[in-house]
Amino acid sequence: MNFLRLSFLVKLTLVVISIIGLGYLLALGQSILAPFFLAFLMAMLFLPAATFMERRLRFPRSMSTMTSVFIMLMILSGLIYFFSTQLSDFSKDLPHLREQFTTVFNGFQHWISKTFNVKVDEQVDYINQGLNKLLSSSGAILGFTFGIFSTGFGFIIFFTIFFIFILNYRRLLNNFIIAVFNERHKSSVEEAVNEIRIMTKKYIFGLFLQVIIVSTLTSIVLTVLGVKYAILLAVLTGLLNVIPYLGIFISLVISCFIAFATSSPSTCIYVAMGYIAVHAVDGNIVLPFVVGSKVKINALFSFVGILLGEHLWGIAGMFLCIPAIAIIKIICERVEDLRPWGKLLGEEEKPNKKKKSYKISKNITLKEMD
């Protein structure tokens, strides 16, 4: 008994030390590991296209890789051009937005003062000073928004290089993973690696499809409500929606701020209602159908992962933590000793009432026979 207890304590100690050491290495190698993991995810997304070019079009491996890189850079350049033009228009309207928001906010404060007989002169002056400083520094707002999508020119260079290497040497990496394990486990390891690759590819593709669907739904809602910069806010919402719960809340606050500054307080309320409806459709229809329930992560570990990702890798970590946890969940579910961890990361399974009633009736029958 003492031996088993000691063994458990030793295992627990080793697990804790391993987690601490792994976290330290992740934080230490942020500039390399963050673009490497993002390149791995993008390589999984472009893998079907590269395979198609090699098998059907008879492209050499190097040519299919460079073609995939060219397509990826074209998409990335399109996104950068879109956000740069939209943010440029937004920066031109900042003075007008500041004046309109100040006017609407002052009227709202005076209405509160007359209705509730609350003296808010000092609070209004303080808030107006803060708003003037915030809205006048367009560089800070644009810098924060652009920082969400890029962490620097070096990040993009490392990401592109890692993408080329992973896609070009994918067979070598696959053979290395299989060769690490014992020969008697070769067939099971190959099966597990293939399943993980397929599941990861489907998950990443579903995640990108979810971004497109959420952006489209949000664009329709904001356009119908007449909110300015509807396309920009919709694309921003779709990208931030990759961060569960927290992302949709941040985009809701930004959209309500723009709606309040460019329209009326009632429009702001309608925008909030529209975002709640989009989030409900995304959580109950889009996410289970597109991404799939097999890699769905529960809210607790999604939130913990977001906090750890932000602490380790900043904004990039907030985006990459959910795919990382999903991949860990896939691996845990296919390793017998790690299956409890995979269940812990996933959603709670609903009990099957039919099976439960069957078991109860079976037990009653056995007792009657005894």
Coordinates of C-alpha atoms in Angstrom, one line a residue:
M1 CA 0.0 0.0 0.0
N2 CA 2.8 2.4 0.9
F3 CA 4.6 1.4 -2.4
L4 CA 1.5 2.3 -4.4
R5 CA 1.1 5.6 -2.6
L6 CA 4.8 6.4 -3.1
S7 CA 4.4 5.5 -6.8
F8 CA 1.5 7.8 -7.2
L9 CA 3.3 10.7 -5.4
V10 CA 6.3 10.2 -7.6
K11 CA 4.2 10.2 -10.8
L12 CA 2.4 13.3 -9.6
T13 CA 5.6 15.1 -8.8
L14 CA 7.0 14.2 -12.3
V15 CA 3.9 15.4 -14.0
V16 CA 4.0 18.8 -12.1
I17 CA 7.7 19.3 -12.9
S18 CA 7.1 18.4 -16.5
I19 CA 4.3 20.9 -16.8
I20 CA 6.4 23.6 -15.2
G21 CA 9.4 22.8 -17.4
L22 CA 7.2 22.7 -20.6
G23 CA 5.6 26.1 -19.7
Y24 CA 9.0 27.6 -19.2
L25 CA 10.3 26.3 -22.5
L26 CA 7.1 27.6 -24.3
A27 CA 7.6 31.1 -22.8
L28 CA 11.3 31.0 -23.6
G29 CA 10.8 30.0 -27.2
Q30 CA 7.9 32.3 -28.0
S31 CA 9.5 34.0 -31.0
I32 CA 10.2 30.6 -32.6
L33 CA 7.4 28.3 -31.4
A34 CA 4.5 30.6 -32.1
P35 CA 5.2 31.0 -35.8
F36 CA 6.1 27.3 -36.0
F37 CA 2.8 26.2 -34.6
L38 CA 0.9 28.6 -36.8
A39 CA 2.8 27.3 -39.8
F40 CA 1.9 23.7 -38.8
L41 CA -1.8 24.6 -38.7
M42 CA -1.6 26.3 -42.1
A43 CA 0.3 23.3 -43.5
M44 CA -2.4 21.0 -42.4
L45 CA -4.9 23.3 -44.1
F46 CA -3.0 23.4 -47.4
L47 CA -2.1 19.7 -47.3
P48 CA -5.0 18.6 -49.5
A49 CA -4.1 21.2 -52.2
A50 CA -0.4 20.2 -52.2
T51 CA -1.3 16.5 -52.4
F52 CA -3.7 17.2 -55.3
M53 CA -1.0 19.1 -57.2
E54 CA 1.5 16.3 -56.7
R55 CA -0.8 13.3 -57.6
R56 CA -3.1 14.8 -60.2
L57 CA -1.1 17.6 -61.8
R58 CA 2.2 15.7 -61.4
F59 CA 3.9 18.7 -59.7
P60 CA 7.3 18.0 -58.0
R61 CA 7.2 18.4 -54.2
S62 CA 9.1 21.7 -54.3
M63 CA 6.8 23.2 -56.9
S64 CA 3.6 22.2 -55.1
T65 CA 5.1 23.7 -51.9
M66 CA 6.0 27.0 -53.5
T67 CA 2.6 27.1 -55.2
S68 CA 0.9 26.7 -51.8
V69 CA 3.2 29.4 -50.3
F70 CA 2.2 31.7 -53.2
I71 CA -1.5 31.1 -52.6
M72 CA -1.1 31.6 -48.8
L73 CA 0.8 34.9 -49.3
M74 CA -1.8 36.1 -51.8
I75 CA -4.5 35.5 -49.2
L76 CA -2.5 37.1 -46.5
S77 CA -1.7 40.2 -48.7
G78 CA -5.4 40.5 -49.4
L79 CA -6.3 40.5 -45.7
I80 CA -3.5 43.1 -45.0
Y81 CA -4.7 45.3 -47.9
F82 CA -8.3 45.0 -46.7
F83 CA -7.6 46.0 -43.1
S84 CA -5.2 48.8 -44.1
T85 CA -7.7 50.4 -46.4
Q86 CA -10.5 50.0 -43.9
L87 CA -8.4 51.3 -41.0
S88 CA -7.3 54.2 -43.2
D89 CA -10.9 55.3 -43.8
F90 CA -11.6 54.8 -40.1
S91 CA -8.7 57.0 -39.1
K92 CA -10.1 59.8 -41.3
D93 CA -13.4 59.7 -39.6
L94 CA -12.0 59.7 -36.0
P95 CA -12.4 63.5 -35.5
H96 CA -16.1 63.3 -36.6
L97 CA -16.6 60.2 -34.5
R98 CA -15.2 62.0 -31.5
E99 CA -17.5 65.0 -31.9
Q100 CA -20.6 62.8 -32.5
F101 CA -19.8 60.5 -29.6
T102 CA -19.2 63.4 -27.2
T103 CA -22.5 65.0 -28.3
V104 CA -24.5 61.8 -27.8
F105 CA -22.8 61.0 -24.5
N106 CA -23.4 64.5 -23.1
G107 CA -27.0 64.3 -24.0
F108 CA -27.3 61.0 -22.3
Q109 CA -25.6 62.3 -19.2
H110 CA -28.0 65.3 -19.0
W111 CA -31.0 63.0 -19.4
I112 CA -29.7 61.0 -16.5
S113 CA -29.2 64.1 -14.4
K114 CA -32.7 65.4 -15.1
T115 CA -34.4 62.1 -14.6
F116 CA -32.6 60.9 -11.5
N117 CA -31.5 64.3 -10.1
V118 CA -27.9 63.1 -10.0
K119 CA -25.1 65.7 -10.2
V120 CA -22.6 64.3 -12.7
D121 CA -20.8 67.5 -13.8
E122 CA -17.5 66.5 -12.5
Q123 CA -17.9 62.9 -13.8
V124 CA -18.9 64.2 -17.2
D125 CA -15.8 66.4 -17.4
Y126 CA -13.6 63.6 -16.3
I127 CA -15.1 61.1 -18.8
N128 CA -15.0 63.7 -21.7
Q129 CA -11.3 64.3 -21.0
G130 CA -10.6 60.6 -21.1
L131 CA -12.6 60.2 -24.3
N132 CA -10.8 63.1 -26.0
K133 CA -7.5 61.6 -25.2
L134 CA -8.5 58.2 -26.4
L135 CA -10.2 59.2 -29.6
S136 CA -7.5 61.8 -30.5
S137 CA -4.7 59.3 -30.4
S138 CA -5.6 57.5 -33.5
G139 CA -2.2 55.8 -33.6
A140 CA -2.9 54.0 -30.4
I141 CA -6.3 52.6 -31.6
L142 CA -4.9 51.6 -35.0
G143 CA -1.8 50.1 -33.4
F144 CA -3.9 48.0 -31.1
T145 CA -6.2 46.8 -33.9
F146 CA -3.3 46.0 -36.2
G147 CA -1.5 44.2 -33.3
I148 CA -4.3 41.7 -33.1
F149 CA -3.4 40.3 -36.6
S150 CA 0.3 40.7 -36.7
T151 CA 3.1 40.5 -34.2
G152 CA 5.8 41.9 -36.5
F153 CA 7.6 41.5 -39.7
G154 CA 9.9 38.8 -38.2
F155 CA 6.9 36.7 -37.2
I156 CA 5.7 36.6 -40.8
I157 CA 9.2 35.7 -42.1
F158 CA 9.6 32.8 -39.6
F159 CA 6.0 31.7 -40.3
T160 CA 6.6 31.5 -44.0
I161 CA 9.9 29.7 -43.6
F162 CA 8.4 27.1 -41.3
F163 CA 5.4 26.6 -43.6
I164 CA 7.8 25.8 -46.5
F165 CA 9.8 23.3 -44.5
I166 CA 6.9 21.6 -42.8
L167 CA 5.0 21.2 -46.1
N168 CA 8.1 20.1 -48.0
Y169 CA 9.4 17.6 -45.4
R170 CA 6.1 16.3 -44.2
R171 CA 6.9 12.7 -45.2
L172 CA 10.2 12.9 -43.3
L173 CA 8.5 14.2 -40.2
N174 CA 5.8 11.5 -40.4
N175 CA 8.4 8.7 -40.8
F176 CA 10.3 10.2 -37.8
I177 CA 7.3 10.1 -35.5
I178 CA 6.6 6.5 -36.5
A179 CA 10.2 5.4 -36.1
V180 CA 10.5 6.8 -32.6
F181 CA 8.2 4.1 -31.2
N182 CA 8.9 0.4 -30.9
E183 CA 8.6 -1.8 -34.0
R184 CA 5.7 -3.9 -32.5
H185 CA 3.6 -0.7 -32.1
K186 CA 4.3 0.5 -35.7
S187 CA 0.9 -0.4 -37.1
S188 CA -1.0 1.2 -34.2
V189 CA 1.2 4.3 -34.3
E190 CA 0.7 4.7 -38.1
E191 CA -3.1 4.4 -37.6
A192 CA -3.1 7.0 -34.8
V193 CA -0.9 9.4 -36.8
N194 CA -3.2 9.2 -39.8
E195 CA -6.3 9.7 -37.7
I196 CA -4.7 12.7 -35.9
R197 CA -3.7 14.2 -39.2
I198 CA -7.2 13.8 -40.7
M199 CA -8.9 15.1 -37.6
T200 CA -6.6 18.1 -37.3
K201 CA -7.0 18.9 -41.0
K202 CA -10.8 18.8 -40.6
Y203 CA -10.8 20.8 -37.5
I204 CA -8.6 23.6 -38.9
F205 CA -10.6 23.7 -42.1
G206 CA -13.8 23.9 -40.0
L207 CA -12.4 26.7 -37.9
F208 CA -11.7 28.8 -41.0
L209 CA -15.1 28.0 -42.4
Q210 CA -16.6 29.1 -39.0
V211 CA -14.8 32.4 -39.4
I212 CA -16.3 33.0 -42.8
I213 CA -19.8 32.1 -41.7
V214 CA -19.7 34.2 -38.5
S215 CA -18.3 37.2 -40.5
T216 CA -21.1 36.8 -43.1
L217 CA -23.8 36.6 -40.5
T218 CA -22.4 39.6 -38.6
S219 CA -22.1 41.6 -41.8
I220 CA -25.7 41.0 -42.6
V221 CA -26.8 42.0 -39.1
L222 CA -24.7 45.2 -39.0
T223 CA -25.7 46.2 -42.6
V224 CA -29.4 45.8 -41.9
L225 CA -29.0 47.9 -38.7
G226 CA -27.1 50.6 -40.7
V227 CA -23.9 50.5 -38.7
K228 CA -21.0 52.2 -40.3
Y229 CA -17.9 50.0 -41.1
A230 CA -20.1 46.9 -41.1
I231 CA -17.7 44.9 -43.2
L232 CA -14.6 45.8 -41.1
L233 CA -16.5 45.0 -37.9
A234 CA -17.8 41.7 -39.3
V235 CA -14.4 40.4 -40.4
L236 CA -13.0 41.5 -37.0
T237 CA -15.8 39.6 -35.3
G238 CA -15.1 36.4 -37.3
L239 CA -11.4 36.5 -36.5
L240 CA -11.9 37.2 -32.8
N241 CA -14.5 34.5 -32.6
V242 CA -11.7 32.0 -32.7
I243 CA -11.2 33.0 -29.1
P244 CA -14.2 31.4 -27.4
Y245 CA -16.5 33.6 -25.3
L246 CA -13.9 36.4 -24.8
G247 CA -13.5 37.1 -28.5
I248 CA -17.2 37.6 -29.2
F249 CA -17.5 39.9 -26.2
I250 CA -14.6 42.1 -27.3
S251 CA -16.0 42.4 -30.8
L252 CA -19.5 43.2 -29.3
V253 CA -18.0 46.1 -27.2
I254 CA -16.2 47.5 -30.3
S255 CA -19.3 47.3 -32.5
C256 CA -21.5 48.8 -29.8
F257 CA -19.0 51.6 -29.4
I258 CA -19.0 52.4 -33.1
A259 CA -22.8 52.1 -33.3
F260 CA -23.2 54.4 -30.3
A261 CA -20.8 57.0 -31.8
T262 CA -22.2 57.0 -35.4
S263 CA -25.9 56.3 -34.7
S264 CA -28.1 56.3 -31.6
P265 CA -28.2 54.4 -28.3
S266 CA -31.1 52.3 -29.5
T267 CA -29.0 51.1 -32.4
C268 CA -26.4 50.0 -29.9
I269 CA -29.0 47.9 -28.1
Y270 CA -30.1 46.3 -31.4
V271 CA -26.4 45.6 -32.2
A272 CA -26.0 43.8 -28.9
M273 CA -29.2 41.7 -29.6
G274 CA -27.9 40.9 -33.0
Y275 CA -24.5 39.7 -31.6
I276 CA -26.3 37.5 -29.1
A277 CA -28.3 35.9 -31.9
V278 CA -25.2 35.4 -34.0
H279 CA -23.4 33.8 -31.0
A280 CA -26.4 31.5 -30.4
V281 CA -26.5 30.4 -34.1
D282 CA -22.7 29.9 -34.0
G283 CA -22.7 27.9 -30.8
N284 CA -25.7 25.6 -31.5
I285 CA -25.6 25.2 -35.3
V286 CA -22.3 26.3 -36.9
L287 CA -19.8 25.0 -34.3
P288 CA -21.3 21.4 -34.0
F289 CA -21.9 21.1 -37.7
V290 CA -18.8 22.7 -39.2
V291 CA -16.1 22.1 -36.5
G292 CA -17.6 19.0 -35.0
S293 CA -18.4 17.8 -31.5
K294 CA -15.4 15.4 -31.4
V295 CA -12.9 18.1 -30.8
K296 CA -15.2 20.5 -28.9
I297 CA -13.6 21.9 -25.8
N298 CA -15.5 22.7 -22.7
A299 CA -15.8 26.3 -21.5
L300 CA -13.6 25.8 -18.4
F301 CA -10.5 24.7 -20.2
S302 CA -11.1 27.1 -23.1
F303 CA -10.9 30.0 -20.7
V304 CA -7.9 28.5 -18.9
G305 CA -6.2 28.0 -22.2
I306 CA -6.9 31.6 -23.3
L307 CA -5.3 32.9 -20.1
L308 CA -2.3 30.6 -20.4
G309 CA -1.9 31.4 -24.1
E310 CA -2.0 35.2 -23.5
H311 CA 0.5 34.8 -20.6
L312 CA 2.9 32.7 -22.7
W313 CA 2.6 34.1 -26.2
G314 CA 0.5 37.3 -25.9
I315 CA -2.2 37.9 -28.6
A316 CA -0.8 35.1 -30.8
G317 CA -1.2 32.7 -27.9
M318 CA -4.9 33.7 -27.5
F319 CA -5.6 32.6 -31.1
L320 CA -3.4 29.5 -31.1
C321 CA -4.4 28.1 -27.7
I322 CA -7.7 26.6 -28.8
P323 CA -6.3 24.6 -31.8
A324 CA -3.5 23.5 -29.5
I325 CA -5.9 22.2 -26.9
A326 CA -8.0 20.5 -29.6
I327 CA -4.9 18.7 -31.0
I328 CA -4.0 17.6 -27.4
K329 CA -7.5 16.3 -26.9
I330 CA -7.3 14.3 -30.2
I331 CA -4.0 12.7 -29.1
C332 CA -5.3 12.0 -25.6
E333 CA -8.4 10.3 -26.9
R334 CA -6.3 7.9 -29.0
V335 CA -3.8 6.9 -26.3
E336 CA -5.4 4.5 -23.8
D337 CA -3.6 5.9 -20.7
L338 CA -4.5 9.5 -21.6
R339 CA -8.2 9.0 -22.5
P340 CA -9.4 10.4 -19.1
W341 CA -7.5 13.6 -19.9
G342 CA -9.2 13.8 -23.3
K343 CA -12.6 13.4 -21.7
L344 CA -11.7 16.1 -19.2
L345 CA -11.0 18.6 -22.0
G346 CA -14.2 17.8 -23.9
E347 CA -17.8 18.4 -23.2
E348 CA -19.7 16.4 -20.6
E349 CA -21.4 13.4 -22.2
K350 CA -25.2 13.2 -21.7
P351 CA -26.3 9.9 -20.1
N352 CA -28.3 7.6 -22.3
K353 CA -31.7 7.2 -20.7
K354 CA -32.6 4.1 -22.7
K355 CA -29.5 2.2 -21.7
K356 CA -29.9 3.3 -18.1
S357 CA -33.5 2.0 -18.0
Y358 CA -32.4 -1.2 -19.7
K359 CA -29.8 -1.8 -17.0
I360 CA -32.2 -1.2 -14.2
S361 CA -34.8 -3.5 -15.7
K362 CA -32.1 -6.1 -16.2
N363 CA -31.0 -5.9 -12.6
I364 CA -34.5 -6.2 -11.4
T365 CA -35.0 -9.3 -13.5
L366 CA -31.8 -10.9 -12.1
K367 CA -33.0 -10.2 -8.6
E368 CA -36.3 -11.8 -9.3
M369 CA -34.5 -14.9 -10.7
D370 CA -32.4 -15.1 -7.6

